[in-house]
Amino acid sequence: MFPAAAPATRRTPCGHQPPCPTADAPDREAAKIVTRAHAQGWTALCNGVLIFEDTGELLPDGRAVEPRWVST
């Protein structure tokens, strides 16, 4: 059995100064990078958000944010 996960929006604030934005904040992508997996195409942020190279996101509570496509 795995322990129940804490709600994503109630994460303990990080130790960075200024603190990283929460996963629900509009500027959530400004959080510090924790891990990068270039070969797999994702980056993990301090606030628990996973950003994918197609600009999609996965929030800590499991919600997906659709990629933002840029037209050329």
PDB file of C-alpha atoms in Angstrom:
ATOM      1  CA  MET A   1       0.000   0.000   0.000  1.00  0.00           C
ATOM      2  CA  PHE A   2       1.140   3.513  -0.786  1.00  0.00           C
ATOM      3  CA  PRO A   3       0.486   6.403   1.605  1.00  0.00           C
ATOM      4  CA  ALA A   4      -2.174   8.878   0.528  1.00  0.00           C
ATOM      5  CA  ALA A   5      -0.752  11.918  -1.232  1.00  0.00           C
ATOM      6  CA  ALA A   6      -1.229  15.340   0.292  1.00  0.00           C
ATOM      7  CA  PRO A   7      -3.432  17.715  -1.706  1.00  0.00           C
ATOM      8  CA  ALA A   8      -1.309  19.446  -4.344  1.00  0.00           C
ATOM      9  CA  THR A   9      -2.471  22.941  -3.521  1.00  0.00           C
ATOM     10  CA  ARG A  10      -1.443  22.578   0.126  1.00  0.00           C
ATOM     11  CA  ARG A  11       2.216  21.758  -0.425  1.00  0.00           C
ATOM     12  CA  THR A  12       4.707  23.018   2.118  1.00  0.00           C
ATOM     13  CA  PRO A  13       6.317  26.191   0.807  1.00  0.00           C
ATOM     14  CA  CYS A  14       9.769  25.658  -0.614  1.00  0.00           C
ATOM     15  CA  GLY A  15      12.878  27.096   0.992  1.00  0.00           C
ATOM     16  CA  HIS A  16      13.639  29.385  -1.932  1.00  0.00           C
ATOM     17  CA  GLN A  17      13.551  33.156  -1.508  1.00  0.00           C
ATOM     18  CA  PRO A  18      11.295  34.444  -2.832  1.00  0.00           C
ATOM     19  CA  PRO A  19       9.166  31.302  -2.446  1.00  0.00           C
ATOM     20  CA  CYS A  20       8.167  29.453  -5.604  1.00  0.00           C
ATOM     21  CA  PRO A  21       4.604  29.952  -6.847  1.00  0.00           C
ATOM     22  CA  THR A  22       2.159  27.188  -5.966  1.00  0.00           C
ATOM     23  CA  ALA A  23       0.950  24.666  -8.532  1.00  0.00           C
ATOM     24  CA  ASP A  24      -2.354  26.574  -8.805  1.00  0.00           C
ATOM     25  CA  ALA A  25      -0.765  29.991  -9.361  1.00  0.00           C
ATOM     26  CA  PRO A  26      -0.933  31.534 -12.841  1.00  0.00           C
ATOM     27  CA  ASP A  27       2.879  31.845 -12.825  1.00  0.00           C
ATOM     28  CA  ARG A  28       3.475  28.235 -11.637  1.00  0.00           C
ATOM     29  CA  GLU A  29       6.091  27.693 -14.369  1.00  0.00           C
ATOM     30  CA  ALA A  30       8.358  30.207 -12.600  1.00  0.00           C
ATOM     31  CA  ALA A  31       9.111  27.659  -9.842  1.00  0.00           C
ATOM     32  CA  LYS A  32      12.676  26.347  -9.533  1.00  0.00           C
ATOM     33  CA  ILE A  33      13.645  23.300 -11.575  1.00  0.00           C
ATOM     34  CA  VAL A  34      14.204  20.163  -9.498  1.00  0.00           C
ATOM     35  CA  THR A  35      14.891  17.610 -12.251  1.00  0.00           C
ATOM     36  CA  ARG A  36      15.174  17.556 -16.021  1.00  0.00           C
ATOM     37  CA  ALA A  37      14.737  14.479 -18.164  1.00  0.00           C
ATOM     38  CA  HIS A  38      15.712  15.714 -21.612  1.00  0.00           C
ATOM     39  CA  ALA A  39      15.509  12.266 -23.218  1.00  0.00           C
ATOM     40  CA  GLN A  40      11.963  11.834 -21.911  1.00  0.00           C
ATOM     41  CA  GLY A  41      10.895  15.422 -22.593  1.00  0.00           C
ATOM     42  CA  TRP A  42       9.843  16.631 -19.156  1.00  0.00           C
ATOM     43  CA  THR A  43      10.973  18.932 -16.344  1.00  0.00           C
ATOM     44  CA  ALA A  44       9.899  18.692 -12.678  1.00  0.00           C
ATOM     45  CA  LEU A  45       9.464  21.924 -10.738  1.00  0.00           C
ATOM     46  CA  CYS A  46       9.754  22.616  -7.009  1.00  0.00           C
ATOM     47  CA  ASN A  47       5.983  23.092  -6.721  1.00  0.00           C
ATOM     48  CA  GLY A  48       5.293  19.565  -8.035  1.00  0.00           C
ATOM     49  CA  VAL A  49       4.359  20.574 -11.593  1.00  0.00           C
ATOM     50  CA  LEU A  50       5.702  18.524 -14.510  1.00  0.00           C
ATOM     51  CA  ILE A  51       6.236  20.516 -17.701  1.00  0.00           C
ATOM     52  CA  PHE A  52       6.527  18.659 -20.993  1.00  0.00           C
ATOM     53  CA  GLU A  53       8.482  19.846 -24.011  1.00  0.00           C
ATOM     54  CA  ASP A  54       5.235  20.246 -25.981  1.00  0.00           C
ATOM     55  CA  THR A  55       4.270  22.872 -23.300  1.00  0.00           C
ATOM     56  CA  GLY A  56       1.665  20.607 -21.692  1.00  0.00           C
ATOM     57  CA  GLU A  57       1.697  20.281 -17.921  1.00  0.00           C
ATOM     58  CA  LEU A  58       0.728  17.736 -15.305  1.00  0.00           C
ATOM     59  CA  LEU A  59      -0.268  19.245 -11.960  1.00  0.00           C
ATOM     60  CA  PRO A  60       0.448  17.435  -8.681  1.00  0.00           C
ATOM     61  CA  ASP A  61      -3.233  16.579  -8.187  1.00  0.00           C
ATOM     62  CA  GLY A  62      -3.311  14.745 -11.538  1.00  0.00           C
ATOM     63  CA  ARG A  63      -4.965  17.459 -13.625  1.00  0.00           C
ATOM     64  CA  ALA A  64      -3.533  17.913 -17.113  1.00  0.00           C
ATOM     65  CA  VAL A  65      -2.990  21.301 -18.738  1.00  0.00           C
ATOM     66  CA  GLU A  66      -3.242  21.204 -22.515  1.00  0.00           C
ATOM     67  CA  PRO A  67      -0.203  22.289 -24.549  1.00  0.00           C
ATOM     68  CA  ARG A  68      -0.127  25.886 -25.733  1.00  0.00           C
ATOM     69  CA  TRP A  69       0.534  25.677 -29.450  1.00  0.00           C
ATOM     70  CA  VAL A  70       2.212  28.615 -31.084  1.00  0.00           C
ATOM     71  CA  SER A  71       1.200  29.310 -34.660  1.00  0.00           C
ATOM     72  CA  THR A  72       3.911  30.283 -37.074  1.00  0.00           C
TER      73      THR A  72
END
